[in-house]
C-alpha cells in the first residue's frame, strides 16, 4: 500500500513531467520564463541583504507578524500600486496574502458556505472557478462576456432572479449574499479588459444587489501599450478604483486580489488583498489569521526592500519589454500565417492570446495533432468555460518560452490547423 508521502511524491513527479514531458513545448502553462526568474535571484540577494541589516537589530520578520502584514511592505506596495493603478492606494487598505490563489480561497471560504450561489465569467481562469466549485462546494452561475468584458445587464437580471431564491441571511460576519469572481484587467484567457463604462455599471449593480466583486488582479501591471515616445502607458484603472469611499452610494463592494507571481516570481507565494474595512476586519479577526499571523511575513519584508530599492520597478520594465515583443510576434504569426477564418484579438497586456476558429472546428483535435506531430501543446478553450463552451477556441501563453521556441511552436500550431481545415473542406 502506498503511503501519503508516496502519493505526494508521485503527484510532484507527475506535475514536473506533465509540464515538460519529453521536451514538450507547453504553451498552456501561464508562468514566467526561466530566463526571467533567474534574474529574481540577484533581486532577492540585494533585498535580503538590505532588510537583514535591520533584522539583526529587530528580528520582527522572523516573528508571526501583524495580521495585515509588514508595515514597510504595505507602505511600499501602496506607492507601487498608486504609480501603476492611476489612483491613490492607501496602505491601510491592504492585507498581505500568500498569493491570489490563497486570497481567493480565503475570501470565498470566510464569506460563503457550501451550497451558496456565486457568479463567474464565462470563459474564466479555470482553476479559480474550480476552487469555488470543487474545493468549496459553491454553486457557480456563469455569465457570458463580450469584447467589453462581462455582460453586466445579464448579470443584473441573474442576480435579481437568484436573490429571490437565496436563503443566505446577511449579517455583520457575512455581509454579502453572493460574490462575483472576475478578472477585469488582461483577462485570463481572453486578454480583454472590462471597459470603463462596464466598470461603472458593474459597481452600480454590485451596490444595488449587495454583492461582493472579487477581482483577480494578477496581470494588471503587465501592460504592453506604449505612448508615442515608446514608453509603456499605465494600465486601465482597476475596477476597485470605481468604488471610492467618497462616492455617495459607497458600500465597499469590491476587493482586489493581487500577486507578485506574474511580475516577479510565483515561488515567493506573495500577494495582497486591497479591500474595504469590513472585509479586512473579517480576514484579520478570523482564527485562520489569529493562529498564523501574517500570511507571509518573511517574504513580504524582503519584497518591501526590493520595492523600496526600485528593483521590482526595474524588473517590471524589463519583462514588459520581453512579453510585449513575444505577444506581438505571436499575434503577427497568427494573423498573417494561420488559415483564414481564424480570429485573434491583440491584447494590451497579460500573459495570453485567445484564438477563435470557425464554429464546429475542434481545438481538442488540433491539440492532439499538435502533440502528436510537433510535441506542442496549448489549452483548448472549453477548459476555461464552466459550461464547456469555446471548443473552437484556444489559449496560448506567450510568457514561458524565449522568442524562437515560442514563435516556432505557434507556427507549427498554424500549420496543423491549416491541414485540418483543408482536410475538412475536401
Ligand atoms: C487569473 C489568475 N489568477 C491567479 C493565478 C495564480 O495566482 P497566484 O500565483 O498569486 O496564486 C493565476 C495563475 O495562472 C491566474 O492566471
Coordinates of C-alpha atoms and ligand atoms in Angstrom, one line a residue:
X1 CA 0.0 0.0 0.0
X2 CA 1.4 3.4 -0.8
X3 CA 1.8 5.9 2.0
X4 CA 0.6 9.6 1.8
X5 CA 4.2 10.6 1.2
X6 CA 4.4 8.3 -1.8
X7 CA 1.3 9.8 -3.2
X8 CA 2.6 13.3 -2.8
X9 CA 5.9 12.4 -4.4
X10 CA 4.1 10.7 -7.3
X11 CA 2.0 13.8 -7.8
X12 CA 5.0 16.1 -7.8
X13 CA 6.8 13.9 -10.3
X14 CA 3.6 14.0 -12.4
X15 CA 3.4 17.8 -12.4
X16 CA 7.0 18.2 -13.5
X17 CA 6.7 15.5 -16.1
X18 CA 3.4 16.8 -17.4
X19 CA 4.8 20.4 -17.8
X20 CA 7.8 19.5 -19.9
X21 CA 7.1 15.9 -20.8
X22 CA 9.6 14.7 -23.5
X23 CA 10.7 18.2 -24.2
X24 CA 7.2 19.3 -25.0
X25 CA 6.7 23.0 -25.8
X26 CA 3.8 23.6 -23.5
X27 CA 2.1 26.9 -24.3
X28 CA -0.7 26.1 -21.9
X29 CA 1.3 27.0 -18.8
X30 CA 0.8 30.5 -17.5
X31 CA 4.1 31.1 -15.8
X32 CA 7.1 33.4 -16.2
X33 CA 10.1 32.4 -18.3
X34 CA 13.0 30.7 -16.5
X35 CA 15.4 33.2 -18.0
X36 CA 13.3 35.9 -16.3
X37 CA 13.0 34.0 -13.0
X38 CA 16.9 33.7 -12.9
X39 CA 17.0 37.4 -12.5
X40 CA 15.0 37.2 -9.3
X41 CA 18.0 35.6 -7.6
X42 CA 20.0 38.8 -7.6
X43 CA 16.9 40.9 -6.7
X44 CA 16.3 38.7 -3.7
X45 CA 20.0 38.7 -2.7
X46 CA 20.2 42.5 -2.7
X47 CA 16.8 42.9 -1.0
X48 CA 17.6 40.3 1.6
X49 CA 20.9 42.0 2.5
X50 CA 19.1 45.3 2.8
X51 CA 16.4 44.0 5.1
X52 CA 18.7 41.8 7.2
X53 CA 20.7 44.9 8.4
X54 CA 17.5 45.9 10.2
X55 CA 16.5 42.4 11.3
X56 CA 19.8 41.8 13.0
X57 CA 18.6 44.5 15.5
X58 CA 14.9 43.8 15.4
X59 CA 14.1 40.3 14.4
X60 CA 10.4 41.3 13.6
X61 CA 10.5 39.5 10.3
X62 CA 11.1 36.2 12.0
X63 CA 8.0 36.6 14.2
X64 CA 4.4 35.6 13.2
X65 CA 4.0 39.2 12.1
X66 CA 1.0 41.6 12.2
X67 CA -2.2 40.2 10.7
X68 CA -2.5 42.7 7.9
X69 CA 1.2 42.4 7.0
X70 CA 4.6 44.1 7.5
X71 CA 4.2 47.9 7.7
X72 CA 7.1 48.5 5.2
X73 CA 5.6 46.0 2.8
X74 CA 2.2 47.7 2.8
X75 CA 3.7 51.2 2.6
X76 CA 6.0 50.3 -0.4
X77 CA 3.3 48.3 -2.1
X78 CA 0.8 51.1 -1.7
X79 CA 3.1 53.5 -3.5
X80 CA 3.9 50.9 -6.2
X81 CA 0.2 50.4 -6.9
X82 CA -0.6 54.1 -6.7
X83 CA 2.0 54.6 -9.5
X84 CA 0.6 51.8 -11.7
X85 CA -3.1 51.9 -10.9
X86 CA -3.6 55.7 -11.7
X87 CA -5.3 56.3 -8.3
X88 CA -4.3 56.7 -4.7
X89 CA -3.9 53.3 -2.9
X90 CA -3.8 53.7 0.9
X91 CA -1.5 51.2 2.7
X92 CA -4.2 50.7 5.3
X93 CA -6.5 49.2 2.7
X94 CA -4.0 46.3 2.0
X95 CA -3.7 42.9 3.7
X96 CA -0.8 40.6 2.8
X97 CA -1.6 37.2 1.3
X98 CA 0.3 34.2 0.1
X99 CA -0.7 34.9 -3.5
X100 CA -4.0 35.4 -5.3
X101 CA -5.0 31.7 -5.0
X102 CA -4.8 31.9 -1.2
X103 CA -6.6 35.2 -1.3
X104 CA -9.5 33.8 -3.3
X105 CA -9.8 30.7 -1.3
X106 CA -9.7 32.7 1.9
X107 CA -12.3 35.3 0.9
X108 CA -14.7 32.8 -0.6
X109 CA -14.4 30.3 2.4
X110 CA -14.7 33.0 5.0
X111 CA -17.7 34.7 3.4
X112 CA -19.7 31.8 1.9
X113 CA -20.8 28.2 2.7
X114 CA -21.1 25.0 0.8
X115 CA -24.2 25.2 -1.5
X116 CA -24.2 29.0 -1.7
X117 CA -24.5 30.5 -5.2
X118 CA -21.6 32.5 -6.7
X119 CA -21.2 34.1 -10.1
X120 CA -18.3 33.7 -12.5
X121 CA -17.4 34.9 -16.0
X122 CA -17.5 32.5 -18.9
X123 CA -14.7 31.9 -20.0
X124 CA -12.6 32.4 -16.9
X125 CA -9.4 31.3 -15.1
X126 CA -10.5 27.7 -14.8
X127 CA -8.6 27.0 -11.6
X128 CA -10.2 30.0 -9.9
X129 CA -13.5 28.5 -11.0
X130 CA -12.6 25.0 -9.7
X131 CA -11.6 26.5 -6.3
X132 CA -15.1 27.9 -5.9
X133 CA -17.0 24.9 -7.3
X134 CA -14.9 21.9 -6.4
X135 CA -12.9 22.8 -3.4
X136 CA -15.5 25.0 -1.7
X137 CA -18.7 23.3 -3.0
X138 CA -20.3 26.6 -4.1
X139 CA -22.9 26.6 -6.9
X140 CA -21.4 28.6 -9.8
X141 CA -23.6 30.5 -12.2
X142 CA -21.7 31.6 -15.3
X143 CA -22.2 34.9 -17.0
X144 CA -21.0 35.4 -20.6
X145 CA -18.6 38.2 -21.7
X146 CA -18.1 40.1 -24.9
X147 CA -15.3 42.4 -26.2
X148 CA -16.0 44.9 -23.3
X149 CA -15.9 42.2 -20.6
X150 CA -18.7 40.6 -18.6
X151 CA -22.3 41.2 -19.7
X152 CA -23.4 43.4 -16.8
X153 CA -27.0 43.7 -18.0
X154 CA -27.4 39.9 -17.9
X155 CA -25.6 39.7 -14.6
X156 CA -28.1 42.2 -13.2
X157 CA -31.0 40.0 -14.3
X158 CA -29.4 36.8 -13.0
X159 CA -28.7 38.5 -9.6
X160 CA -32.3 39.6 -9.4
X161 CA -33.5 36.0 -10.1
X162 CA -31.2 34.3 -7.7
X163 CA -31.6 36.9 -4.9
X164 CA -35.2 35.9 -4.6
X165 CA -34.2 32.2 -4.1
X166 CA -31.3 32.9 -1.8
X167 CA -31.7 31.7 1.8
X168 CA -28.4 33.3 3.0
X169 CA -29.0 35.8 5.8
X170 CA -26.8 38.8 5.6
X171 CA -25.1 39.6 8.9
X172 CA -22.1 41.5 10.0
X173 CA -20.0 38.4 9.7
X174 CA -21.5 37.6 6.3
X175 CA -22.1 41.0 4.7
X176 CA -22.9 39.7 1.2
X177 CA -25.3 37.0 0.0
X178 CA -23.1 36.2 -3.0
X179 CA -20.0 37.2 -4.9
X180 CA -18.8 37.6 -8.5
X181 CA -15.4 36.3 -9.3
X182 CA -13.9 38.1 -12.3
X183 CA -10.6 39.1 -14.0
X184 CA -11.3 42.7 -15.1
X185 CA -7.9 43.5 -16.5
X186 CA -5.9 41.5 -19.1
X187 CA -8.3 38.6 -18.6
X188 CA -7.3 35.0 -18.4
X189 CA -7.9 33.5 -21.0
X190 CA -9.1 36.3 -23.4
X191 CA -6.7 39.1 -22.6
X192 CA -9.6 41.6 -22.6
X193 CA -10.2 44.4 -20.2
X194 CA -13.5 45.4 -18.7
X195 CA -14.4 48.8 -20.4
X196 CA -14.7 51.9 -18.2
X197 CA -18.4 52.1 -19.0
X198 CA -18.9 48.5 -17.8
X199 CA -16.7 49.1 -14.7
X200 CA -19.0 51.9 -13.6
X201 CA -22.1 49.9 -14.4
X202 CA -20.8 46.8 -12.6
X203 CA -20.1 48.8 -9.4
X204 CA -23.7 50.2 -9.5
X205 CA -25.1 46.6 -10.0
X206 CA -22.9 45.3 -7.1
X207 CA -24.2 48.1 -4.9
X208 CA -27.9 47.5 -6.0
X209 CA -27.7 43.8 -5.2
X210 CA -25.3 43.9 -2.3
X211 CA -22.8 41.6 -3.7
X212 CA -19.0 41.3 -3.3
X213 CA -17.0 41.6 -6.5
X214 CA -13.7 39.7 -6.1
X215 CA -11.3 40.9 -8.8
X216 CA -8.4 38.6 -9.7
X217 CA -5.9 41.4 -10.4
X218 CA -2.7 39.4 -11.0
X219 CA -2.0 40.8 -14.5
X220 CA -2.9 44.5 -14.1
X221 CA 0.6 45.9 -14.1
X222 CA 1.7 43.9 -17.1
X223 CA 0.6 46.4 -19.7
X224 CA 2.3 46.5 -23.1
X225 CA 0.7 49.5 -24.7
X226 CA 3.1 52.3 -25.5
X227 CA 2.8 56.1 -25.8
X228 CA 4.1 57.9 -28.9
X229 CA 7.5 58.2 -27.2
X230 CA 7.6 54.4 -26.9
X231 CA 7.1 54.3 -23.1
X232 CA 4.7 51.9 -21.6
X233 CA 1.4 53.6 -20.6
X234 CA -0.2 52.9 -17.2
X235 CA -2.8 50.0 -17.4
X236 CA -6.5 50.7 -17.4
X237 CA -7.7 51.7 -13.9
X238 CA -8.5 48.7 -11.7
X239 CA -12.2 48.1 -11.0
X240 CA -11.8 48.8 -7.3
X241 CA -10.9 52.4 -8.2
X242 CA -14.5 52.9 -9.3
X243 CA -15.8 52.0 -5.8
X244 CA -14.5 55.0 -3.9
X245 CA -15.2 55.7 -0.2
X246 CA -16.1 59.3 -1.2
X247 CA -18.9 58.1 -3.6
X248 CA -22.4 58.9 -2.3
X249 CA -23.5 55.2 -2.7
X250 CA -20.3 53.6 -1.3
X251 CA -20.8 50.3 0.4
X252 CA -17.5 48.6 -0.1
X253 CA -18.5 46.1 -2.8
X254 CA -15.1 45.4 -4.5
X255 CA -12.0 43.6 -3.4
X256 CA -8.8 43.4 -5.4
X257 CA -6.7 40.3 -5.2
X258 CA -3.2 41.0 -6.4
X259 CA 0.0 39.0 -6.6
X260 CA 3.8 39.1 -7.2
X261 CA 3.6 35.7 -9.1
X262 CA 3.4 37.1 -12.6
X263 CA 5.5 40.3 -12.1
X264 CA 8.3 38.7 -10.1
X265 CA 8.1 35.0 -9.0
X266 CA 5.3 32.6 -8.2
X267 CA 7.7 30.7 -5.9
X268 CA 7.6 33.7 -3.5
X269 CA 3.9 33.0 -2.7
X270 CA 3.3 36.6 -2.0
X271 CA 0.3 38.8 -2.8
X272 CA -2.2 41.2 -1.3
X273 CA -5.8 41.9 -0.9
X274 CA -7.0 45.5 -1.3
X275 CA -10.4 45.7 0.3
X276 CA -12.9 47.8 2.3
X277 CA -12.7 47.8 6.0
X278 CA -15.4 45.2 6.7
X279 CA -13.6 42.6 4.5
X280 CA -10.2 43.4 6.1
X281 CA -11.7 43.0 9.5
X282 CA -13.3 39.7 8.6
X283 CA -9.9 38.4 7.5
X284 CA -8.0 39.8 10.4
X285 CA -10.5 38.6 13.0
X286 CA -10.5 35.1 11.6
X287 CA -9.0 32.3 13.6
X288 CA -7.0 31.4 10.5
X289 CA -5.2 34.8 10.8
X290 CA -5.2 34.7 14.6
X291 CA -3.3 31.4 14.5
X292 CA -0.8 32.0 11.7
X293 CA -0.4 35.8 11.9
X294 CA 0.8 37.5 8.6
X295 CA 0.3 35.1 5.7
X296 CA 3.9 35.5 4.5
X297 CA 5.8 37.8 7.0
X298 CA 9.3 36.9 6.0
X299 CA 9.0 37.2 2.2
X300 CA 6.8 40.4 2.4
X301 CA 9.6 42.1 4.4
X302 CA 12.2 41.2 1.7
X303 CA 9.9 42.4 -1.0
X304 CA 9.4 45.7 0.9
X305 CA 13.1 46.2 0.4
X306 CA 13.0 45.2 -3.2
X307 CA 10.2 47.7 -3.8
X308 CA 12.0 50.4 -1.8
X309 CA 15.2 49.9 -3.8
X310 CA 13.3 50.2 -7.1
X311 CA 14.3 46.6 -8.0
X312 CA 10.7 45.5 -8.7
X313 CA 10.1 48.5 -10.9
X314 CA 13.2 47.9 -12.9
X315 CA 12.4 44.2 -13.3
X316 CA 8.9 45.0 -14.4
X317 CA 10.2 47.3 -17.1
X318 CA 12.4 44.6 -18.5
X319 CA 9.7 41.9 -18.5
X320 CA 7.2 44.2 -20.1
X321 CA 9.7 44.6 -23.0
X322 CA 10.1 40.9 -23.4
X323 CA 6.5 40.0 -23.0
X324 CA 5.4 42.8 -25.3
X325 CA 7.7 41.5 -28.1
X326 CA 6.6 37.9 -27.5
X327 CA 2.9 38.9 -27.6
X328 CA 3.3 41.0 -30.8
X329 CA 5.2 38.2 -32.6
X330 CA 2.7 35.6 -31.7
X331 CA -0.2 37.8 -32.8
X332 CA 1.6 38.6 -36.1
X333 CA 2.1 34.9 -36.9
X334 CA -1.5 34.1 -36.1
X335 CA -3.0 36.9 -38.2
X336 CA -0.5 36.6 -41.1
X337 CA 0.3 32.9 -41.3
X338 CA -2.6 30.9 -39.7
X339 CA -5.5 30.0 -42.0
X340 CA -8.2 32.5 -42.9
X341 CA -11.3 32.3 -40.8
X342 CA -9.2 32.3 -37.6
X343 CA -9.6 35.5 -35.5
X344 CA -7.4 36.7 -32.7
X345 CA -7.6 39.9 -30.8
X346 CA -4.4 41.7 -29.8
X347 CA -4.4 42.2 -26.0
X348 CA -2.8 45.2 -24.4
X349 CA -1.2 43.1 -21.6
X350 CA -1.2 40.0 -19.6
X351 CA 0.1 36.5 -20.5
X352 CA -2.3 35.1 -23.1
X353 CA -3.6 35.2 -26.6
X354 CA -7.0 33.8 -27.3
X355 CA -7.7 32.5 -30.8
X356 CA -11.1 31.7 -32.2
X357 CA -11.7 29.2 -35.1
X358 CA -14.9 29.0 -37.1
X359 CA -17.8 27.3 -35.2
X360 CA -17.5 23.5 -35.4
X361 CA -13.7 23.4 -35.6
X362 CA -12.3 21.2 -32.9
X363 CA -9.4 22.6 -31.0
X364 CA -9.2 19.4 -29.0
X365 CA -8.5 17.6 -32.2
X366 CA -6.0 20.2 -33.2
X367 CA -4.3 19.9 -29.8
X368 CA -4.0 16.1 -30.2
X369 CA -2.5 16.6 -33.7
X370 CA 0.0 19.2 -32.4
X371 CA 1.1 17.0 -29.6
X372 CA 1.5 14.0 -31.9
X373 CA 3.2 15.8 -34.8
X374 CA 5.1 18.6 -33.1
X375 CA 5.2 17.9 -29.4
X376 CA 3.5 21.3 -28.9
X377 CA 0.6 21.9 -26.5
X378 CA -1.9 24.7 -25.6
X379 CA -5.2 25.0 -23.8
X380 CA -8.4 24.2 -25.6
X381 CA -10.9 27.0 -24.9
X382 CA -13.5 24.6 -23.3
X383 CA -11.3 24.0 -20.3
X384 CA -11.8 27.7 -19.5
X385 CA -15.5 27.5 -19.7
X386 CA -17.7 26.5 -16.8
X387 CA -20.3 25.4 -19.4
X388 CA -17.8 23.6 -21.6
X389 CA -18.2 26.2 -24.4
X390 CA -15.4 27.5 -26.7
X391 CA -14.3 24.2 -28.1
X392 CA -13.5 26.2 -31.2
X393 CA -11.1 28.4 -29.3
X394 CA -7.6 28.0 -27.9
X395 CA -5.4 29.9 -25.4
X396 CA -1.7 30.4 -25.9
X397 CA 0.6 31.7 -23.2
X398 CA 3.4 33.8 -24.6
X399 CA 5.4 34.2 -21.3
X400 CA 7.1 30.9 -20.6
X401 CA 9.4 30.5 -23.6
X402 CA 12.0 32.5 -25.5
X403 CA 11.0 34.2 -28.7
X404 CA 12.5 31.5 -31.0
X405 CA 10.9 28.5 -29.2
X406 CA 7.6 30.3 -28.9
X407 CA 7.3 31.5 -32.5
X408 CA 8.4 28.1 -33.8
X409 CA 5.7 26.4 -31.7
X410 CA 3.0 28.9 -32.8
X411 CA 3.9 28.4 -36.5
X412 CA 3.6 24.7 -36.0
X413 CA 0.1 25.0 -34.5
X414 CA -0.9 27.1 -37.5
X415 CA 0.5 24.5 -40.0
X416 CA -1.5 21.8 -38.3
X417 CA -4.6 24.0 -38.2
X418 CA -4.3 24.6 -41.9
X419 CA -4.0 20.9 -42.7
X420 CA -7.0 20.2 -40.6
X421 CA -9.1 22.9 -42.1
X422 CA -8.1 21.8 -45.6
X423 CA -8.9 18.2 -44.8
X424 CA -12.4 19.2 -43.6
X425 CA -13.2 21.1 -46.7
X426 CA -12.1 18.4 -49.2
Ligands
LIG1 C1 -6.2 34.8 -13.3 C2 -5.2 34.1 -12.3 N1 -5.3 34.2 -11.0 C3 -4.5 33.6 -10.1 C4 -3.4 32.9 -10.6 C5 -2.5 32.3 -9.6 O1 -2.0 33.4 -8.7 P1 -1.0 33.2 -7.5 O2 0.2 32.5 -8.0 O3 -0.8 34.5 -7.0 O4 -1.7 32.3 -6.5 C6 -3.2 32.8 -12.0 C7 -2.1 32.0 -12.5 O5 -2.1 31.4 -13.6 C8 -4.1 33.4 -12.9 O6 -3.9 33.3 -14.2

